[in-house]
Tab-separated table of C-alpha atoms in Angstrom:
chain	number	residue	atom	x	y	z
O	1	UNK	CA	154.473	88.533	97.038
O	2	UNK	CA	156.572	86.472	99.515
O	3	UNK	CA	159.800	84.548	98.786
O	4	UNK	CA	158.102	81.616	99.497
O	5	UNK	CA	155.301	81.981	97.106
O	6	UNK	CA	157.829	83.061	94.450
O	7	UNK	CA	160.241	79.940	95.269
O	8	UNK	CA	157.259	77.580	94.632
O	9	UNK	CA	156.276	79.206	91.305
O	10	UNK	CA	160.352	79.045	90.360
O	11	UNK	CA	160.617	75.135	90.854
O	12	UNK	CA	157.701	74.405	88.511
O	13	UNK	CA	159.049	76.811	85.836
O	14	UNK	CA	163.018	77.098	86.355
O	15	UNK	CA	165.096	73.577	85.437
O	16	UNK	CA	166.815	72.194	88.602
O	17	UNK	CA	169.988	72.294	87.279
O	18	UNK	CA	170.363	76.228	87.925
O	19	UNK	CA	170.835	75.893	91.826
O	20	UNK	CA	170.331	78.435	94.230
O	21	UNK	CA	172.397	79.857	97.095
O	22	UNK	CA	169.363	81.821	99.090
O	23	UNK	CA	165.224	81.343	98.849
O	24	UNK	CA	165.244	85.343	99.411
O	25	UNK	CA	164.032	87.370	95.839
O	26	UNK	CA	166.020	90.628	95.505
O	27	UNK	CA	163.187	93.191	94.622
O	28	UNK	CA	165.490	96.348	94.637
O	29	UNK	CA	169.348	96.943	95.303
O	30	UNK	CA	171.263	99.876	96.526
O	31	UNK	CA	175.487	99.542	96.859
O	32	UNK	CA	176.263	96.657	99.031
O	33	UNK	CA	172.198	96.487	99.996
O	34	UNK	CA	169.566	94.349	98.960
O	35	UNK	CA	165.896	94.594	100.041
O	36	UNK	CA	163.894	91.340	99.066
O	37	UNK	CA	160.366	90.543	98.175
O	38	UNK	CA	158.811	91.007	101.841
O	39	UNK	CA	160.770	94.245	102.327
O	40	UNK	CA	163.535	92.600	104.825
O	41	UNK	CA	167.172	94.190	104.076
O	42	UNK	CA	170.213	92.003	103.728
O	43	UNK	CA	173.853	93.482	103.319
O	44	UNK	CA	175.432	91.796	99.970
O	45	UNK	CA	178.903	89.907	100.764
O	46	UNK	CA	177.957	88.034	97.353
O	47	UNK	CA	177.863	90.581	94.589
O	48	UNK	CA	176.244	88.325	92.664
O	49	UNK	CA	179.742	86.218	92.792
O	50	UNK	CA	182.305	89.082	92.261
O	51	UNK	CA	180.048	91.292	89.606
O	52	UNK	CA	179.793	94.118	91.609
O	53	UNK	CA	182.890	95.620	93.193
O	54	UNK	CA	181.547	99.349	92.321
O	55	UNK	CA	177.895	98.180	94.566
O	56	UNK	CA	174.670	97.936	93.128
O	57	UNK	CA	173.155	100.494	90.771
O	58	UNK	CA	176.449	102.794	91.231
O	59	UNK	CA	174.685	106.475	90.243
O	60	UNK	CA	177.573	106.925	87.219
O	61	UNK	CA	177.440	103.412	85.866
O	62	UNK	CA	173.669	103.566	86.143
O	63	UNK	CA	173.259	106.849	84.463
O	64	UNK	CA	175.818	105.913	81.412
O	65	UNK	CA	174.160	102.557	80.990
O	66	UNK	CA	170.872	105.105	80.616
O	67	UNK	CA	172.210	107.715	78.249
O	68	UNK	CA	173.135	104.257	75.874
O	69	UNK	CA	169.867	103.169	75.717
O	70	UNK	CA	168.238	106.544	74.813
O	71	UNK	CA	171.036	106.483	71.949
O	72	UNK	CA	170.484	102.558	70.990
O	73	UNK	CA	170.910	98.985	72.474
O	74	UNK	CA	172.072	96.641	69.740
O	75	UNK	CA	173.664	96.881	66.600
O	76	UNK	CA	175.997	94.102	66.741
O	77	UNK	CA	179.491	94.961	66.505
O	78	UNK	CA	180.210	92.973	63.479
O	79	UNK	CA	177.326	94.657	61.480
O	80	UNK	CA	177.516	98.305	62.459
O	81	UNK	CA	180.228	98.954	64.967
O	82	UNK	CA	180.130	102.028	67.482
O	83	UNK	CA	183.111	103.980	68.888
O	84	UNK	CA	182.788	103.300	72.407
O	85	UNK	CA	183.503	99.374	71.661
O	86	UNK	CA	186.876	100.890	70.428
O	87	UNK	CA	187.647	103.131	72.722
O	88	UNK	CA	186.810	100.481	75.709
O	89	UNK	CA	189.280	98.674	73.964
O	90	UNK	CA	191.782	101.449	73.964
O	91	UNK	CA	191.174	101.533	77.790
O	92	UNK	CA	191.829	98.144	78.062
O	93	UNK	CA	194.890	97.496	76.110
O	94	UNK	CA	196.580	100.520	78.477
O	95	UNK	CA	195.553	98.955	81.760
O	96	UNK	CA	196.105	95.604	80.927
O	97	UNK	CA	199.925	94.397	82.332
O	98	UNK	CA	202.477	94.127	79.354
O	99	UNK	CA	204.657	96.657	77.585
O	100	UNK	CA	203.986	95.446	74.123
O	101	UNK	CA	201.359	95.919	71.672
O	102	UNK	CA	197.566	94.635	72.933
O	103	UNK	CA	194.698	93.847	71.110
O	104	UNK	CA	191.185	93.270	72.525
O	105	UNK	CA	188.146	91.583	71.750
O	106	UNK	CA	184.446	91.928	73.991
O	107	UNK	CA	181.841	89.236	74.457
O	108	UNK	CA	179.212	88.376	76.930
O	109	UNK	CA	180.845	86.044	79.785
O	110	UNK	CA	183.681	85.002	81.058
O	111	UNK	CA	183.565	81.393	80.000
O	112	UNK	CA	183.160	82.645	76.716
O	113	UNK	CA	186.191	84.900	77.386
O	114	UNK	CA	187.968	81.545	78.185
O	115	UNK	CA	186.472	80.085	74.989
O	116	UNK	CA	187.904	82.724	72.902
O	117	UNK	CA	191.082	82.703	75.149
O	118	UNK	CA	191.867	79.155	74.405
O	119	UNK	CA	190.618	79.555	70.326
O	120	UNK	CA	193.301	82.885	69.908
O	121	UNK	CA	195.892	80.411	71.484
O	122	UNK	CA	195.488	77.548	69.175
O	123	UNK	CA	195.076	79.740	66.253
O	124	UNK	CA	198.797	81.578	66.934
O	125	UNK	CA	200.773	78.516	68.026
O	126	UNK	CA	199.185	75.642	65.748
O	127	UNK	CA	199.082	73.706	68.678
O	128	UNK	CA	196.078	72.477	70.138
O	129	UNK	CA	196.913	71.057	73.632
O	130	UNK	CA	195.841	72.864	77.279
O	131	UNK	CA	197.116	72.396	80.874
O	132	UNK	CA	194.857	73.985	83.693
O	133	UNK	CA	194.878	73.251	87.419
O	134	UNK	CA	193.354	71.318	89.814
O	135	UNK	CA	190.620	73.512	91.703
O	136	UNK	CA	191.028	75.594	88.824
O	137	UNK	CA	187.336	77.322	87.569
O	138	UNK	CA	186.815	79.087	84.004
O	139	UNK	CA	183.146	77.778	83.401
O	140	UNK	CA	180.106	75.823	82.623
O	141	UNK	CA	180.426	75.398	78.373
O	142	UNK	CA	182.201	72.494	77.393
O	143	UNK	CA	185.617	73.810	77.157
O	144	UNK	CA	185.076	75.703	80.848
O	145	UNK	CA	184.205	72.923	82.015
O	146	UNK	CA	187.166	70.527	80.429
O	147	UNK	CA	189.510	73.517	81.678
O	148	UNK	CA	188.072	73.198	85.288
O	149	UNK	CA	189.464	71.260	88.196
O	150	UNK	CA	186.393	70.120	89.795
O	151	UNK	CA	183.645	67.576	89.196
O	152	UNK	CA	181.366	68.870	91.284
O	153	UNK	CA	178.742	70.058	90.276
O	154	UNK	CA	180.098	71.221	87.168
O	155	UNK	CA	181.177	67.980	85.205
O	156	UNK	CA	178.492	65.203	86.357
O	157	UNK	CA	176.392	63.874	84.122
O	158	UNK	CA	177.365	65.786	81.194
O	159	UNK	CA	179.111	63.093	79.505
O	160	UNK	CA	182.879	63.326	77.499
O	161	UNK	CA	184.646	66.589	77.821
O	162	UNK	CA	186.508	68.346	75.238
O	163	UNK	CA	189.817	66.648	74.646
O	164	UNK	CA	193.444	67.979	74.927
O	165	UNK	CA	192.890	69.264	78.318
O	166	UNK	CA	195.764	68.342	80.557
O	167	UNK	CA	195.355	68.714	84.796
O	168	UNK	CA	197.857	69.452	87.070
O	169	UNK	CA	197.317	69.963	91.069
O	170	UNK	CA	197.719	73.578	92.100
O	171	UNK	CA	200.054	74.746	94.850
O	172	UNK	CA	197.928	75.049	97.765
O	173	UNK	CA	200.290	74.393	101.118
O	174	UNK	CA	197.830	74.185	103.066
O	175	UNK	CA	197.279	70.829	101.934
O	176	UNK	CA	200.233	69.938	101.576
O	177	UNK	CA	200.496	70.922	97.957
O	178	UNK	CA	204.268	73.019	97.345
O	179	UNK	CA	205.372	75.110	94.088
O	180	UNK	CA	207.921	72.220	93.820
O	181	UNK	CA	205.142	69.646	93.857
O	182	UNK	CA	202.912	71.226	91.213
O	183	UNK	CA	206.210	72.346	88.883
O	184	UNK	CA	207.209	68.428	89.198
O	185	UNK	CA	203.522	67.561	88.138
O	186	UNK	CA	204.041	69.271	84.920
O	187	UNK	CA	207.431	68.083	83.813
O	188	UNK	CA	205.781	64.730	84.791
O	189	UNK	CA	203.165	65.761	82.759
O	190	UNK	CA	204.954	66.474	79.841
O	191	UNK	CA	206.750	63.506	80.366
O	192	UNK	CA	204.285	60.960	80.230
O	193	UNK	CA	201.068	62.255	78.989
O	194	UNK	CA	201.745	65.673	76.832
O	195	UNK	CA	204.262	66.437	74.190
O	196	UNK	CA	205.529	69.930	75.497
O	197	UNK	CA	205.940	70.607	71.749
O	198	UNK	CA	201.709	70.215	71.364
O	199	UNK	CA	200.745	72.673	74.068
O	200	UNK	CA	198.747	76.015	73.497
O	201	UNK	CA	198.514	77.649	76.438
O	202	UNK	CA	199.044	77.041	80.395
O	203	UNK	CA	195.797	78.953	81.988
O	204	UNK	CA	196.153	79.652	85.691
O	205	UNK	CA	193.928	82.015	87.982
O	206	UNK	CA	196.258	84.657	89.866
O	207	UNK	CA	193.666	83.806	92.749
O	208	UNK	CA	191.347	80.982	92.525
O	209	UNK	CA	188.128	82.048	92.580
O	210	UNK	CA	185.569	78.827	93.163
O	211	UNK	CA	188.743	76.644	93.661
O	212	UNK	CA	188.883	78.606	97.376
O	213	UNK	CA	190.435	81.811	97.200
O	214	UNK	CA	194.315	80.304	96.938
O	215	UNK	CA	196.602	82.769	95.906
O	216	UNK	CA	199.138	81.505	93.053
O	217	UNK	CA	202.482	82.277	94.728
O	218	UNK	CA	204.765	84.424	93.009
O	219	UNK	CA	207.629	81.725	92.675
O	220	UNK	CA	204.964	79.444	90.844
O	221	UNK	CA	203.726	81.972	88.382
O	222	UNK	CA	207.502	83.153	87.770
O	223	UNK	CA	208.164	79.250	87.065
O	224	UNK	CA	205.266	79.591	84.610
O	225	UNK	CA	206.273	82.281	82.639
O	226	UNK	CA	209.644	80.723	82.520
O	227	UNK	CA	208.654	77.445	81.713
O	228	UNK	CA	206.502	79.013	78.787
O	229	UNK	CA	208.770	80.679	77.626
O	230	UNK	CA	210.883	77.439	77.236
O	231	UNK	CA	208.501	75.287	75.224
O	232	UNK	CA	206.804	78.106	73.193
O	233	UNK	CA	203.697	77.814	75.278
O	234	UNK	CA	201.237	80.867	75.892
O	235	UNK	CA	200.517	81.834	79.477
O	236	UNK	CA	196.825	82.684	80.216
O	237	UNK	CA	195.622	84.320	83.025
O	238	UNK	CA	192.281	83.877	84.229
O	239	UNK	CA	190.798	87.281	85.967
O	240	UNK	CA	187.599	86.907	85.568
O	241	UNK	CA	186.902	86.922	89.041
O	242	UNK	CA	190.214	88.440	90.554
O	243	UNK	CA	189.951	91.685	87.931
O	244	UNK	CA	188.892	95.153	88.383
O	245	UNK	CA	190.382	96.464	92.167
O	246	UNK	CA	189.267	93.256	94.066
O	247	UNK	CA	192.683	92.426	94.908
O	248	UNK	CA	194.093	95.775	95.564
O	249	UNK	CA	195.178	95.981	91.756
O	250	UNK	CA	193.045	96.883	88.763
O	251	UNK	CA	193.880	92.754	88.085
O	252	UNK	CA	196.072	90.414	90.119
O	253	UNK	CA	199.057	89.646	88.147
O	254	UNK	CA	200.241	92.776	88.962
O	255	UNK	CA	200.743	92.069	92.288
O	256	UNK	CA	203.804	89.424	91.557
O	257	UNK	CA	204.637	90.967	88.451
O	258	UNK	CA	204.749	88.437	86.069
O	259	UNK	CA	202.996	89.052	82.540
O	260	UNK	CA	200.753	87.188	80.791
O	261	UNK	CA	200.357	86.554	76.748
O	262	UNK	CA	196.714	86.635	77.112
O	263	UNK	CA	194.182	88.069	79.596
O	264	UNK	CA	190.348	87.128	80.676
O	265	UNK	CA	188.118	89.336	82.001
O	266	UNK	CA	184.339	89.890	82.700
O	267	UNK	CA	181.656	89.696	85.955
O	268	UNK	CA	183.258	93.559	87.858
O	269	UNK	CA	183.757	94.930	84.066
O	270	UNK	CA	180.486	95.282	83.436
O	271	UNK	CA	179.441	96.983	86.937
O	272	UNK	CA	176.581	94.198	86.560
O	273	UNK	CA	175.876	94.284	82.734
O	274	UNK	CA	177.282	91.276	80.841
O	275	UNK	CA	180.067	91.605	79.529
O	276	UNK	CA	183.596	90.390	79.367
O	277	UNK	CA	186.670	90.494	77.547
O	278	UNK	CA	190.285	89.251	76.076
O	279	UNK	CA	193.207	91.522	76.034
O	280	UNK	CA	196.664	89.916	74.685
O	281	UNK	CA	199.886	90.280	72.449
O	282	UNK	CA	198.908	91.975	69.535
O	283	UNK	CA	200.367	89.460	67.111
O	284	UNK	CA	198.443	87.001	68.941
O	285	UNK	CA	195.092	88.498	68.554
O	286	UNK	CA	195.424	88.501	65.315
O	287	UNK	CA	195.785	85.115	64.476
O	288	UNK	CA	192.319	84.371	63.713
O	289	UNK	CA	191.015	85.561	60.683
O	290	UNK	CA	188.111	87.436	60.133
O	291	UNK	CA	184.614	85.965	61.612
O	292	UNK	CA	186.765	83.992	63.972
O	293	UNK	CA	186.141	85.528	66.664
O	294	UNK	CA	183.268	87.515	67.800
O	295	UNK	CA	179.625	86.643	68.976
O	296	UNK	CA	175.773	88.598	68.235
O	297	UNK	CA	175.756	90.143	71.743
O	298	UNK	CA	179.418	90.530	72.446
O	299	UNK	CA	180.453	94.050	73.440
O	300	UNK	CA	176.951	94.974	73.714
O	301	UNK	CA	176.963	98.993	73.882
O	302	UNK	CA	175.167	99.352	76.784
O	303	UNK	CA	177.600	97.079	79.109
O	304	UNK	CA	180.280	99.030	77.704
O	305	UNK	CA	179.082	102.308	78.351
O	306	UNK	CA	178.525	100.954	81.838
O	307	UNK	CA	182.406	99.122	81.973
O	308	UNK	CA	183.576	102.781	80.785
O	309	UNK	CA	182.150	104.131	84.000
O	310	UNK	CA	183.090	101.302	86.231
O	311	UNK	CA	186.972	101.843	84.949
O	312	UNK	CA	185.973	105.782	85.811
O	313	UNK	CA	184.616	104.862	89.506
O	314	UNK	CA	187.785	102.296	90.105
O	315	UNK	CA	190.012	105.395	89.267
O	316	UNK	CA	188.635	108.407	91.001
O	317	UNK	CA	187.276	106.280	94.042
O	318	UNK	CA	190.561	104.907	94.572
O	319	UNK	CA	188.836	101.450	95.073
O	320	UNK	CA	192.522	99.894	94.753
O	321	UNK	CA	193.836	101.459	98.067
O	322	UNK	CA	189.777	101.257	99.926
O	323	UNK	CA	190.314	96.920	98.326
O	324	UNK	CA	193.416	96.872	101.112
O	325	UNK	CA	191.907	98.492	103.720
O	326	UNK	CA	189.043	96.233	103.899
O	327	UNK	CA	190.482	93.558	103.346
O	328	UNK	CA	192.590	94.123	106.097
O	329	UNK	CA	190.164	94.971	108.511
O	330	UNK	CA	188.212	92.322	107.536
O	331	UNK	CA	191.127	89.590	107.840
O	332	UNK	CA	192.502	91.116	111.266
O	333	UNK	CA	188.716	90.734	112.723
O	334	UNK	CA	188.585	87.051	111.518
O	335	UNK	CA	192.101	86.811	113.249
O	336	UNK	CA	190.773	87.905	116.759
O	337	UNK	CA	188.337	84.696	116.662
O	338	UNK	CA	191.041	82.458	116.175
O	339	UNK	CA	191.693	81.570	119.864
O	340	UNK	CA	187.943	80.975	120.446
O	341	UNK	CA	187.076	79.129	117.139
O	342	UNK	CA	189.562	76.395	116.500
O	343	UNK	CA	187.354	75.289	113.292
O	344	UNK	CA	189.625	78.106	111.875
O	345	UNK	CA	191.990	76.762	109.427
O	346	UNK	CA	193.175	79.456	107.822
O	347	UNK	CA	192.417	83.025	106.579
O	348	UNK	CA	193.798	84.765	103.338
O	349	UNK	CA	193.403	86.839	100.271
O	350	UNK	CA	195.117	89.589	98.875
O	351	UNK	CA	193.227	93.043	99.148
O	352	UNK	CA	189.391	92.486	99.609
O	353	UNK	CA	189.585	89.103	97.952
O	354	UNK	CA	189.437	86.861	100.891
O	355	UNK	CA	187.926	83.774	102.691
O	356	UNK	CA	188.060	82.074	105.779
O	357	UNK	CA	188.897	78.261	105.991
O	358	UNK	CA	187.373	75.585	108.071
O	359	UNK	CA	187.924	72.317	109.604
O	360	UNK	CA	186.649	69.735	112.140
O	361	UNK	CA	188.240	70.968	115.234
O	362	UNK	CA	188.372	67.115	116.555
O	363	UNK	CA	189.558	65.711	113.076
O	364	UNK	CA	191.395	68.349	111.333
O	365	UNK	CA	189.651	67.709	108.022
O	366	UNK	CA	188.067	70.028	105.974
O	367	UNK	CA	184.234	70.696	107.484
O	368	UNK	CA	182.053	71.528	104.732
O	369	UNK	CA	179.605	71.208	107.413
O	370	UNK	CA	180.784	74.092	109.453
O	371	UNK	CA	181.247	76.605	106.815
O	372	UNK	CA	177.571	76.122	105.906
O	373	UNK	CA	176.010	76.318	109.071
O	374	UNK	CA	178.283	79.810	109.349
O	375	UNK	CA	176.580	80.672	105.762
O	376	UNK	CA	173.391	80.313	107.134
O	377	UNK	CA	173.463	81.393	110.395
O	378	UNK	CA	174.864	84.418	108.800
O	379	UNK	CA	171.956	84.764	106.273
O	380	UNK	CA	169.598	84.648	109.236
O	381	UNK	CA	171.016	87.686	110.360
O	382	UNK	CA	170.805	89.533	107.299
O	383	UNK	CA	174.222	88.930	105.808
O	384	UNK	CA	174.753	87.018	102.074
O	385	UNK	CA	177.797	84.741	101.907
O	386	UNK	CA	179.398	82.059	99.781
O	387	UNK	CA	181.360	78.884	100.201
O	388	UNK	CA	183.501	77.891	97.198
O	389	UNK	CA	186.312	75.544	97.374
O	390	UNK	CA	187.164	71.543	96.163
O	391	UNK	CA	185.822	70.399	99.748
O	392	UNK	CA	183.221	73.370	100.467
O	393	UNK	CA	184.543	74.530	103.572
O	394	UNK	CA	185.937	77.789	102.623
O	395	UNK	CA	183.535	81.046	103.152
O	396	UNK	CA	184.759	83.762	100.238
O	397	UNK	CA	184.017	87.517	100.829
O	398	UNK	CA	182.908	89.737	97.741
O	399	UNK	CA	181.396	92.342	98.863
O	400	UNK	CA	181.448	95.715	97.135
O	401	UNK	CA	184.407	98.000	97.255
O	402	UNK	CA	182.402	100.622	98.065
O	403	UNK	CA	180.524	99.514	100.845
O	404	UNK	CA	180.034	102.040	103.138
O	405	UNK	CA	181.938	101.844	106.561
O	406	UNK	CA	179.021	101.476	108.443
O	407	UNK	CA	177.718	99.125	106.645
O	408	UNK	CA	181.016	97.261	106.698
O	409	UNK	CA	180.919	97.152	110.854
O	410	UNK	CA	177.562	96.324	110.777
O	411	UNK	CA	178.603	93.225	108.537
O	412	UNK	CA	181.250	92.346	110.068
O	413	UNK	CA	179.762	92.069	113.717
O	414	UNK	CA	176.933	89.800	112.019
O	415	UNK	CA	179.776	87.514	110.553
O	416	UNK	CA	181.501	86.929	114.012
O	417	UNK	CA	177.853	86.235	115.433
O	418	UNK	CA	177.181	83.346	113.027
O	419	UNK	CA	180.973	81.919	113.372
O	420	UNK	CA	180.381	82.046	117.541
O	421	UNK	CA	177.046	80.676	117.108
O	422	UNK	CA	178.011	77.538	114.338
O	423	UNK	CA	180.087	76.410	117.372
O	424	UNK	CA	176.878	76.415	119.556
């Protein structure tokens, strides 16, 4: 079969509206590898959007996820429940940041997580009310998408959103966005548009993930807490995509140390099984009652078998510590092509979170243009990437923690051949 056969057979069967990044058709994976449908070999800086920081087909998470099925697939939690649900829990209630009491529930995505995030708020505070951020992504159902700080392509067409949902721009100094700015946006806020007294829950990402890789500085998500703390608010964090070693930390609010009432987790939890999760106060967790929460598939056994060996592979791979490293050699061989590519705005991320920022070089404006050409000239060479961000013109890195080192130099020299060659 060839990718192009396959790509004709998937518009006739496969509804528009799920897009595509490549026309390549993975037919086997190996760690940060991926051989398509005519054989050719690509090296994954994708991983399937930040699923995979323990690689492809990891030999632990692989053979767990096999000794579940030869034990059984589905149950449903609710019905007949299964120890390793609990004792995933367990894991997670010790590893997630906070000192007090946790509770946890699983389910199948991380907009669900969200879902279930924003539900548990409501159902502890009586308040019904949300503020999110500009740039801000936590999904494609309604909620997600109410919660999310871009239209496109996630809000056209799909008529009214879920109300109570408050915006407020997100610090991003690059463009020209301070702490100050987006701290007197919510005051305003609560001024004009919001009765502080009606607010759930404030839900920030410790790193935006589709907004462009932005890190939430520390004064801002101190301010939050604060603030929070104030009104009677919850704080939410969003780590869907910034959980699980990618930023240097098993999830990114540890870096600045502030703590949040409720967590969100899925895509690296699962090691590439769905599954995802929410971890919070105790107390909180148990405000719904019975049959509140929950879903048919959520906490499936064999994704948690395979999250209990992806929490296994984070620990005795030290993929925390290797997250630095590469992100640092990564970041300081972007930096050597800033004198000869002045399309570079900016680079960042903290650990191996991180993405590269362009604009016109005549203009100064964001070039959506330019990042893509680098995305494909890049895939032409055998190397997956993304662009995320509000204007398109950032390129985000995910590739697997454990990526081998050769692999790694191999990527990165095709990544500074498609930035020299987009200027061509």
């Amino acid at each position: 079969m060839s990718n192009a056969s396959i790509a004709a057979r998937r518009t006739e069967a496969i509804s528009r509206g799920v897009g595509v990044t490549t026309q390549i058709y993975a037919a086997r994976a190996r760690n940060s590898e991926i051989w398509d449908a005519e054989g050719r070999r690509y090296i994954d800086f994708a991983s399937g959007i930040a699923v995979l920081n323990t690689g492809h087909c990891h030999p632990k998470v692989i053979a767990a996820a096999k000794e579940q099925l030869d034990r059984f697939t589905h149950t449903c939690h609710q019905v007949v429940p299964y120890e390793n649900y609990v004792h995933l829990a367990e894991r997670l209630n010790r590893l997630v940041p906070g000192s007090f009491a946790k509770k946890t529930i699983f389910v199948t995505t991380g907009a669900e997580a969200v879902e279930n995030a924003v539900k548990i708020a409501r159902a502890a505070t009586g308040r019904s009310a949300v503020v999110a951020f500009s740039g801000g992504f936590h999904g494609r159902t309604f909620m997600g998408m109410a919660l999310t700080g871009k239209v496109a392509p996630y809000k056209i067409g799909f008529g009214s959103m879920p109300g109570d949902v408050f915006h407020v721009p997100f610090p991003v100094a690059l463009h020209g966005i301070s702490v100050a700015d987006s701290l007197a946006a919510l005051e305003r806020l609560f001024k004009a548009d919001v009765d502080p007294a009606r607010v759930a829950a404030i839900i920030v990402e410790p790193v935006q993930g589709e907004g462009g890789f932005y890190e939430s500085p520390r004064d801002f998500l101190v301010a939050l807490r604060e603030i929070c703390d104030q009104r009677g608010i919850l704080l939410i964090a969003d780590e869907v995509q910034t959980g699980f070693a990618r930023t240097g930390r098993m999830f990114a609010m540890e870096r600045p140390g502030v703590v949040a009432d409720i967590t969100t987790m899925a895509k690296s939890l699962g090691g590439g099984f769905p599954l995802a999760a929410v971890t919070g106060r105790a107390e909180l967790m148990d405000a719904p009652g019975p049959g509140g929460l929950g879903g048919t598939y959520g906490g499936n056994p064999v994704g948690i078998a395979a999250a209990h060996a992806v929490l296994d592979v984070i620990e005795e791979e030290k993929l925390c510590d290797r997250a630095s490293l590469l992100g640092a050699r990564l970041k300081q061989r972007l930096e050597s092509l800033r004198e000869d590519v002045p399309e570079i705005a900016d680079i960042r991320g903290p650990g191996f979170m991180n993405a590269i920022e362009f604009n016109d070089a005549m203009k100064g404006l964001p070039s959506e243009k330019f990042a893509g050409t680098v995305r494909l000239k890049a895939l032409e060479r055998g190397l997956i990437l993304l662009t995320c961000g509000v204007y398109g013109n950032v390129i985000r890195f995910l590739s697997p923690i454990t990526i081998e080192d050769s692999v790694m130099n191999e990527a990165l020299d095709l990544l500074e051949a498609a930035i020299r060659d987009a200027r061509a």
